CSV table of C-alpha atoms and ligand atoms in Angstrom, one decimal:
chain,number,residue,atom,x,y,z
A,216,UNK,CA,18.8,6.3,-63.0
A,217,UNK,CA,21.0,8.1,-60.3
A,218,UNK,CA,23.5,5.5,-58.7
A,219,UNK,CA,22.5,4.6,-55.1
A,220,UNK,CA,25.7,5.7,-53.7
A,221,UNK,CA,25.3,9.3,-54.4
A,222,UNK,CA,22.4,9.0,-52.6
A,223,UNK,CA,21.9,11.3,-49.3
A,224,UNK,CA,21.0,8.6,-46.7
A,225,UNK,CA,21.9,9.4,-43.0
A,226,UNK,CA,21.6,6.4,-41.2
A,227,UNK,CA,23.5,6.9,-37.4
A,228,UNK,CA,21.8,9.7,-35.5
A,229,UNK,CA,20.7,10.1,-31.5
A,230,UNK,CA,17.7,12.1,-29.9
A,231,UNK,CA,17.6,12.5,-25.9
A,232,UNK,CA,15.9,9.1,-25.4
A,233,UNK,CA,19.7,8.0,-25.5
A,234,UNK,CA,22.5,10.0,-25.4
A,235,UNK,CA,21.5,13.2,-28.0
A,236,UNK,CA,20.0,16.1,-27.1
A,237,UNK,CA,17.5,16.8,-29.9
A,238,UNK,CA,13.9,15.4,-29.2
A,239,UNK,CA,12.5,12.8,-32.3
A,240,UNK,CA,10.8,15.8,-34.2
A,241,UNK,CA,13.9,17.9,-34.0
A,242,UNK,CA,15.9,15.4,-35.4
A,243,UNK,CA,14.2,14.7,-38.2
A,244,UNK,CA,13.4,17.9,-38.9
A,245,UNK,CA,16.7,18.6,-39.1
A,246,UNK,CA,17.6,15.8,-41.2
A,247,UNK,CA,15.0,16.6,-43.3
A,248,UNK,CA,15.6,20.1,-43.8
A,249,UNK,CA,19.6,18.8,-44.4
A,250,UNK,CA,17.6,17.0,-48.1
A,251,UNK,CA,18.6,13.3,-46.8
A,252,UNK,CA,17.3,11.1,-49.4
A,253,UNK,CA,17.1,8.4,-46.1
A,254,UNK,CA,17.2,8.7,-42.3
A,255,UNK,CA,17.9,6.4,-39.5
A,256,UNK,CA,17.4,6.8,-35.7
A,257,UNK,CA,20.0,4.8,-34.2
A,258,UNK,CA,19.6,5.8,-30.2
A,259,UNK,CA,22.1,3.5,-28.0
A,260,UNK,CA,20.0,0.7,-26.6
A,261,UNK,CA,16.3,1.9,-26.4
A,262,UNK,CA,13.9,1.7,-29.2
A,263,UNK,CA,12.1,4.3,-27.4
A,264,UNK,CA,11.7,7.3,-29.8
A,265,UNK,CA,11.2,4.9,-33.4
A,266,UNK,CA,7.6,5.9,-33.2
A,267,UNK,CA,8.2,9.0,-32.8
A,268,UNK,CA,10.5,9.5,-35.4
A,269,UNK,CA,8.3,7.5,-38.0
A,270,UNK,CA,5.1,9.6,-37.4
A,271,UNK,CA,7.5,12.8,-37.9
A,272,UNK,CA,9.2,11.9,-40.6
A,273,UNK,CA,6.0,10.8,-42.7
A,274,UNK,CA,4.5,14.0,-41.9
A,275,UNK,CA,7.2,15.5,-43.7
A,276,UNK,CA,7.5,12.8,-46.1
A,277,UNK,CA,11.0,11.7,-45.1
A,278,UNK,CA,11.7,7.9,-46.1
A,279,UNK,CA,12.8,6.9,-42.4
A,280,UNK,CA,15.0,3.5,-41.4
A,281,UNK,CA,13.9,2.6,-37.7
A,282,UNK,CA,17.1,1.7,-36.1
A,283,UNK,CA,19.1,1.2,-33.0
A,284,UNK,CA,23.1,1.0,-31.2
A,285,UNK,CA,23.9,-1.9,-30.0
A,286,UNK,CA,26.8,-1.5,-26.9
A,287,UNK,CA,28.6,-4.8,-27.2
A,288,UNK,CA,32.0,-6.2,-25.5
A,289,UNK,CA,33.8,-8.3,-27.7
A,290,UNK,CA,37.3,-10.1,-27.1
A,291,UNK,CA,39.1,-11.5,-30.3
A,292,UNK,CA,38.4,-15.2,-29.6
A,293,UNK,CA,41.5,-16.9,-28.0
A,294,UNK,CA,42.8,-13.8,-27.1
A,295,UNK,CA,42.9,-14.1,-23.3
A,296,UNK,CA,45.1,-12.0,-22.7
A,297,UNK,CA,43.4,-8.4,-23.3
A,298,UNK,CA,40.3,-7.4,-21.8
A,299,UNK,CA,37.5,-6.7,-23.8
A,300,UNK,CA,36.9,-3.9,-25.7
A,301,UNK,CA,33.3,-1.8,-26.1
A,302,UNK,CA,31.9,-2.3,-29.7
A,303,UNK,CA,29.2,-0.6,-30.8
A,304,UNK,CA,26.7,-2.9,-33.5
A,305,UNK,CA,24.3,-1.1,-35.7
A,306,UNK,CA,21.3,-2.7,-36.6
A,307,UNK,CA,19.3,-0.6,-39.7
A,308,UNK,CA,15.5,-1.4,-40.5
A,309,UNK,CA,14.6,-3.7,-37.8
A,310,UNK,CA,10.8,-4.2,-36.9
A,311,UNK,CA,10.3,-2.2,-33.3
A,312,UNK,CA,8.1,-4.4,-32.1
A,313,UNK,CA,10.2,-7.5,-32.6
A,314,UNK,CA,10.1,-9.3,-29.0
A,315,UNK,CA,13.6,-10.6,-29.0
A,316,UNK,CA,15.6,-7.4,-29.9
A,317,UNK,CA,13.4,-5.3,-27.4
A,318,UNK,CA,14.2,-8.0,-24.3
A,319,UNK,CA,17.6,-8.3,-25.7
A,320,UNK,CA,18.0,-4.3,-25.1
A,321,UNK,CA,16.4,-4.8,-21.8
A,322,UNK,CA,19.1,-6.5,-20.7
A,323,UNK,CA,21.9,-4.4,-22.3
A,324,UNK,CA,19.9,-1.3,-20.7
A,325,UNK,CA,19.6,-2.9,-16.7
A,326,UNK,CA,23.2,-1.8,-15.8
A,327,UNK,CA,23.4,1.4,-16.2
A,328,UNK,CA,21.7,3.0,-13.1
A,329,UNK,CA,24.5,1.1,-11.0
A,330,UNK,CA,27.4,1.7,-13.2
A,331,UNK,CA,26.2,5.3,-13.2
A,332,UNK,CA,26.0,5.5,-9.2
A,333,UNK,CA,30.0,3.9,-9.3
A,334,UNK,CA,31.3,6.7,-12.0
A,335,UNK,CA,29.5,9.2,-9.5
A,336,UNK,CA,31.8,7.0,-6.4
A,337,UNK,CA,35.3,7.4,-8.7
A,338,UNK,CA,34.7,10.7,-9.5
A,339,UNK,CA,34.4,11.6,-5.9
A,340,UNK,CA,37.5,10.0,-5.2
A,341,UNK,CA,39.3,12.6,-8.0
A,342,UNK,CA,37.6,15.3,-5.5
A,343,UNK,CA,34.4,15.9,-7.8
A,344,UNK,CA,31.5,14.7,-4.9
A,345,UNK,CA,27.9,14.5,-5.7
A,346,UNK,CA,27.8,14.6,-9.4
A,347,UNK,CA,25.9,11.8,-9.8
A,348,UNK,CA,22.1,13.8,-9.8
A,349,UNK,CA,23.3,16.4,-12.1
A,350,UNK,CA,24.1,12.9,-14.4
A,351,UNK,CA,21.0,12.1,-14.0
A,352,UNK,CA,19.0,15.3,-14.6
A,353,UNK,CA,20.5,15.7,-17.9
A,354,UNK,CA,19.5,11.9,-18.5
A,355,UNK,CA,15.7,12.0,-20.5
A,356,UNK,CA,15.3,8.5,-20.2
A,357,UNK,CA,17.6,7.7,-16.7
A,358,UNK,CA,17.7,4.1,-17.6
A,359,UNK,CA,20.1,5.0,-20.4
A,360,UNK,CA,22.2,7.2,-18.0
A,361,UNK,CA,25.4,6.9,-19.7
A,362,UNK,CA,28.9,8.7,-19.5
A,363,UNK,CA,27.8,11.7,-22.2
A,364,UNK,CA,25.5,12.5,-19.4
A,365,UNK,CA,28.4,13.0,-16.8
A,366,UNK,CA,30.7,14.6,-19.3
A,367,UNK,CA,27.7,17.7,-19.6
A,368,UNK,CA,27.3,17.4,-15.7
A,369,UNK,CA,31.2,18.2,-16.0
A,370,UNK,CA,31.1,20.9,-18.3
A,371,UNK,CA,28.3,22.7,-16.4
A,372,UNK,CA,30.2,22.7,-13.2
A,373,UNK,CA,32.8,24.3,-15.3
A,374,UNK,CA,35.5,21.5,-14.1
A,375,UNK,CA,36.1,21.4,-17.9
A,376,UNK,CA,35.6,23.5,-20.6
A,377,UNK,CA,33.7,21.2,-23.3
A,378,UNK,CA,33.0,17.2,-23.5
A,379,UNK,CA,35.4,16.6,-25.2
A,380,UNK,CA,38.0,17.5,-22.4
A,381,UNK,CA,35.6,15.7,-19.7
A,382,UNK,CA,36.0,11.9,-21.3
A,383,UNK,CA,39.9,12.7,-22.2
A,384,UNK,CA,40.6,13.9,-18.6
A,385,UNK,CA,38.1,11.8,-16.8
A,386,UNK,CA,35.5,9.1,-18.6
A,387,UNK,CA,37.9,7.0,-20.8
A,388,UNK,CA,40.2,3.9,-20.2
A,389,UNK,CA,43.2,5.0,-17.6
A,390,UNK,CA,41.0,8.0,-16.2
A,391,UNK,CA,39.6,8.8,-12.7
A,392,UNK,CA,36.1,8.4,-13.7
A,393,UNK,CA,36.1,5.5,-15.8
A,394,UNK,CA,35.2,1.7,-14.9
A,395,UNK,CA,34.6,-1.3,-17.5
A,396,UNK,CA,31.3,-3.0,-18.1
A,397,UNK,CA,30.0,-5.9,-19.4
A,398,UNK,CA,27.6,-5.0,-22.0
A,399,UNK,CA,25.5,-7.4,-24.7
A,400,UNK,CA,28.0,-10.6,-26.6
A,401,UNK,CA,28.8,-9.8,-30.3
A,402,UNK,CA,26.9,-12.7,-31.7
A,403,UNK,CA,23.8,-12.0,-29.2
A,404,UNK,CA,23.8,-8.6,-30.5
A,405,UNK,CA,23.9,-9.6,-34.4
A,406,UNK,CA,21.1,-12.1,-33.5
A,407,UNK,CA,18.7,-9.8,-32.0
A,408,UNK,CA,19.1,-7.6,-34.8
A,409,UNK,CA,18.5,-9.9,-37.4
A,410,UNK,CA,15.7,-11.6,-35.7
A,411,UNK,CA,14.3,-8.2,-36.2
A,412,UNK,CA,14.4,-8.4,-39.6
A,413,UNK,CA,17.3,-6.2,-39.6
A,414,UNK,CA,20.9,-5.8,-41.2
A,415,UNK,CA,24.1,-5.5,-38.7
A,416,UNK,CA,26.7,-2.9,-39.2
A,417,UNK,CA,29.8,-2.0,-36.9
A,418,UNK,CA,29.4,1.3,-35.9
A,419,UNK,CA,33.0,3.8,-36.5
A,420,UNK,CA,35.1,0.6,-36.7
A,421,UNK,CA,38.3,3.2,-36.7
A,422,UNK,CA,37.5,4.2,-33.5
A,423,UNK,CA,38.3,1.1,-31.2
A,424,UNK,CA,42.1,1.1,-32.0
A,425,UNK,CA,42.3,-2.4,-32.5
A,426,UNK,CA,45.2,-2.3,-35.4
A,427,UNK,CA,45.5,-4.6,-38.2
A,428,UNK,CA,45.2,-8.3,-36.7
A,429,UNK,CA,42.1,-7.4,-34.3
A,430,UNK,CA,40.2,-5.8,-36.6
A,431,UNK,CA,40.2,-8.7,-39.2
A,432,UNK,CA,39.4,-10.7,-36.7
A,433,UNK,CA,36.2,-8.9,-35.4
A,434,UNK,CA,35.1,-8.6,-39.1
A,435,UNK,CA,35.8,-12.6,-39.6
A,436,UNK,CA,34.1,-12.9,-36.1
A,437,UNK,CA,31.4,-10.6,-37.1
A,438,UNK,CA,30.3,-12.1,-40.8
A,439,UNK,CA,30.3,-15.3,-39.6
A,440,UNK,CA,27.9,-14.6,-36.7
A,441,UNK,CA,25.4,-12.9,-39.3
A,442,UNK,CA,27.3,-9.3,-40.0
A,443,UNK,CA,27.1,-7.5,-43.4
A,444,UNK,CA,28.3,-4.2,-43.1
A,445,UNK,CA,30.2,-1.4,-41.6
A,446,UNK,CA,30.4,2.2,-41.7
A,447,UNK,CA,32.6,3.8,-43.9
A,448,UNK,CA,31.9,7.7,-43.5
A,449,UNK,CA,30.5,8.6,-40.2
A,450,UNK,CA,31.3,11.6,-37.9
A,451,UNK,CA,33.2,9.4,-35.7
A,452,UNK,CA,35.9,8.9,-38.4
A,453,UNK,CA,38.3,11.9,-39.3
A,454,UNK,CA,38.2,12.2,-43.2
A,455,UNK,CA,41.6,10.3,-43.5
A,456,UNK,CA,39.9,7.0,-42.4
A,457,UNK,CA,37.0,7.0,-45.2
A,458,UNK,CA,39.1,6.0,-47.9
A,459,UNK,CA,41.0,3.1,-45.6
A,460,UNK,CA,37.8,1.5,-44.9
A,461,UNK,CA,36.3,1.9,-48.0
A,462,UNK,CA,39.2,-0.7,-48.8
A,463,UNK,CA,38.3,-3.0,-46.2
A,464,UNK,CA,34.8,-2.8,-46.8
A,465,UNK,CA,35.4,-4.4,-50.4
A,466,UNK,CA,37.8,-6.7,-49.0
A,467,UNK,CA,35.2,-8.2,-46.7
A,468,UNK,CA,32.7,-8.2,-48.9
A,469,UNK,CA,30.6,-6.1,-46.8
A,470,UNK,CA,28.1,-3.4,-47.5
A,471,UNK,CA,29.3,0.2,-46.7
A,472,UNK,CA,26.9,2.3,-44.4
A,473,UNK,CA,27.1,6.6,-44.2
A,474,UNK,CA,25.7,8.7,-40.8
A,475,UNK,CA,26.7,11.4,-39.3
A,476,UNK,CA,26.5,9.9,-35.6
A,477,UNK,CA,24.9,13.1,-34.6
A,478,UNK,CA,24.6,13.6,-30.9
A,479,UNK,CA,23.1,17.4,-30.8
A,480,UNK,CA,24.6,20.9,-32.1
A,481,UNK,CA,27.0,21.3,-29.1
A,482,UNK,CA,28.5,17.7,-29.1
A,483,UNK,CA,28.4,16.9,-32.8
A,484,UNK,CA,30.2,18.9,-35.4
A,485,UNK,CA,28.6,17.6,-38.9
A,486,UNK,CA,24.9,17.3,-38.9
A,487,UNK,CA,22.9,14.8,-40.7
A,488,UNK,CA,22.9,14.5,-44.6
A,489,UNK,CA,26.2,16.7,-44.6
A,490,UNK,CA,29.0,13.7,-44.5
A,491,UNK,CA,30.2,13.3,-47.9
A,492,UNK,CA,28.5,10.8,-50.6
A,493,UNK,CA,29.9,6.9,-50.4
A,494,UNK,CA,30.3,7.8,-54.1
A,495,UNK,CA,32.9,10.6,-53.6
A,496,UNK,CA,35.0,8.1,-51.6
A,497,UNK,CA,34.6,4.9,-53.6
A,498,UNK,CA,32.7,4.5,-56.9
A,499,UNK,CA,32.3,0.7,-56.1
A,500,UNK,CA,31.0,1.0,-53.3
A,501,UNK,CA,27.9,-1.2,-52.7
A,502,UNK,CA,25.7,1.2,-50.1
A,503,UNK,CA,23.6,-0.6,-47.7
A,504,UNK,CA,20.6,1.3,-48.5
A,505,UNK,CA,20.3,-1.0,-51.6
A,506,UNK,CA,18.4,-3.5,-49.1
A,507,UNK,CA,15.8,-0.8,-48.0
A,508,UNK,CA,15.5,2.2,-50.8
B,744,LIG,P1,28.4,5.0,-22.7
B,744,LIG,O1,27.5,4.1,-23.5
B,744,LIG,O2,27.7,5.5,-21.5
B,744,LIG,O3,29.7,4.3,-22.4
B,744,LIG,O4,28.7,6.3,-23.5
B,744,LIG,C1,29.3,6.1,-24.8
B,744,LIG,C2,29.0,7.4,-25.6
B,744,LIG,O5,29.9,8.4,-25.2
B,744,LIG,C3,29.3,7.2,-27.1
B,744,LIG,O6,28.2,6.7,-27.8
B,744,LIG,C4,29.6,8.6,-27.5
B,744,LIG,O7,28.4,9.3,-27.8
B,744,LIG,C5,30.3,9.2,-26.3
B,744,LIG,N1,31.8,9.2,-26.4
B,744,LIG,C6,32.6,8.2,-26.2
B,744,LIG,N2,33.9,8.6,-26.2
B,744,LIG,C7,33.9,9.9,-26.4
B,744,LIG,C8,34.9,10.9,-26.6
B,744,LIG,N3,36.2,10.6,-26.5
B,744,LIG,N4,34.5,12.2,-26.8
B,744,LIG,C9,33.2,12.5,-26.9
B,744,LIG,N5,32.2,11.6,-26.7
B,744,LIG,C10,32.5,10.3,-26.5
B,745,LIG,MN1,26.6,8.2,-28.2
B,746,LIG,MN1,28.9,4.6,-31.3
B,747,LIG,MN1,26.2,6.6,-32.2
């Protein structure tokens, strides 16, 4: 029997309904193509593309995860002092139809037209006017306008010279273009998902620089509201971070997820199904497939 963590499963990937490029069919034709033994879509917010997905991925006989992103804001509790940081909560073979989860998203969704029309306000203040329709025209679904959006609207103005450069000089914390917002609670987030049926996972937990103490406390925080696992190799962690949170994943006790976070060929470097194998990081490794192969 092959161990389940050499297993091929990609399960964090984006088509255009959110903030990727690729249409549902791409995507999984891609990931397909790539030999994943397991695919998730995982679009921020919006279960809009699931069927999609499903019906392409059994034409082609691809065993698919329906999925979504969760965008949370999450404040260690007592820490008053800080503001809160943007989270991102995973939630892996939930049922689409699941009426909690989908209002839940509705209301993590209603936002973003009007934080969209305020980036479009700050930029113009940092002398770039009227960028806010070019946002949106690159926006499939314009409810989940979002600052990826604005970065490409940058790039094709040629004010920067890739997306990378637009959210370091413009659409992250301390930049012209950049304002906080209140998105769904931690726990609210882990409850939807599991009402769903489905199994929570913190997203690239390496990327929110929380250090040490906060980022014990949002896995305390986030097992004890009904988390089980976080992602251990994803594109959004550079290869010296796999083997760090492989650790920490066994220390919690939690299961560890793989995907390549893949956001479209020009904004994404590793496609889906090319990461490495949880089993070339850490043999013990329990993957969180085992709940759905
Ligand atoms: P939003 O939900 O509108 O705040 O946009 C968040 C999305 O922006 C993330 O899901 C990533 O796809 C992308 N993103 C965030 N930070 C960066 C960055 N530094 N470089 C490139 N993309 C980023
Ligand atoms: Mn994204
Ligand atoms: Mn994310
Ligand atoms: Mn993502």
């Amino acid at each position: 029997m092959i161990a389940a963590n050499t297993l091929n499963f990609d399960l964090h990937n984006h088509t255009a309904a959110s903030d990727g490029t690729l249409s549902a069919l791409e995507l999984v034709t891609l990931a397909h193509k790539n030999s994943c033994d397991g695919f998730a879509l995982t679009d921020h917010d919006t279960l809009l593309n699931v069927g999609a997905a499903h019906a392409a991925a059994l034409q082609c006989g691809l065993n698919f995860i329906a999925g979504v992103e969760i965008s949370v804001s999450w404040r260690a509790e007592g820490d008053i002092d800080s503001a809160s940081k943007t989270i991102h909560i995973v939630g892996l073979n939930i049922d689409p139809t699941d009426k909690t989860l989908i209002a839940g998203l509705e209301s993590v969704r209603g936002g973003r037209l009007v934080r969209g029309r305020e980036i479009a306000r700050l930029l113009a203040l940092a002398d770039i006017p009227d960028i806010f329709d070019e946002a949106l025209a690159l926006a499939e679904n314009k409810e989940m306008l979002g600052r990826p959006h604005f970065a490409r609207a940058l790039v094709a103005r040629g004010i920067v010279k890739d997306i990378h450069h637009a959210f370091r000089r413009y659409l992250t914390e301390g930049n012209p273009g950049y304002l906080p917002h209140k998105w769904a609670s931690l726990a609210d987030a882990v409850k939807w998902i599991v009402s769903a049926g489905g199994i929570a996972v913190i997203a690239h937990p390496g990327r929110y620089r929380l250090g040490h103490v906060g980022l014990n406390s949002l896995f305390i925080e986030f097992k004890s509201v009904g988390g089980q696992s976080i992602e251990v190799v994803t594109g959004s962690h550079s290869p010296s971070e796999y083997a760090p949170f492989a650790r920490l994943c066994k220390e919690f006790d939690f299961y560890a997820s793989r995907g390549a976070d893949f956001h479209g060929y020009a904004d994404t470097p590793t496609e889906p199904g090319k990461l490495p194998r949880l089993s070339e990081i850490d043999r013990d490794l329990r993957p969180v497939w085992s709940h759905f192969q």
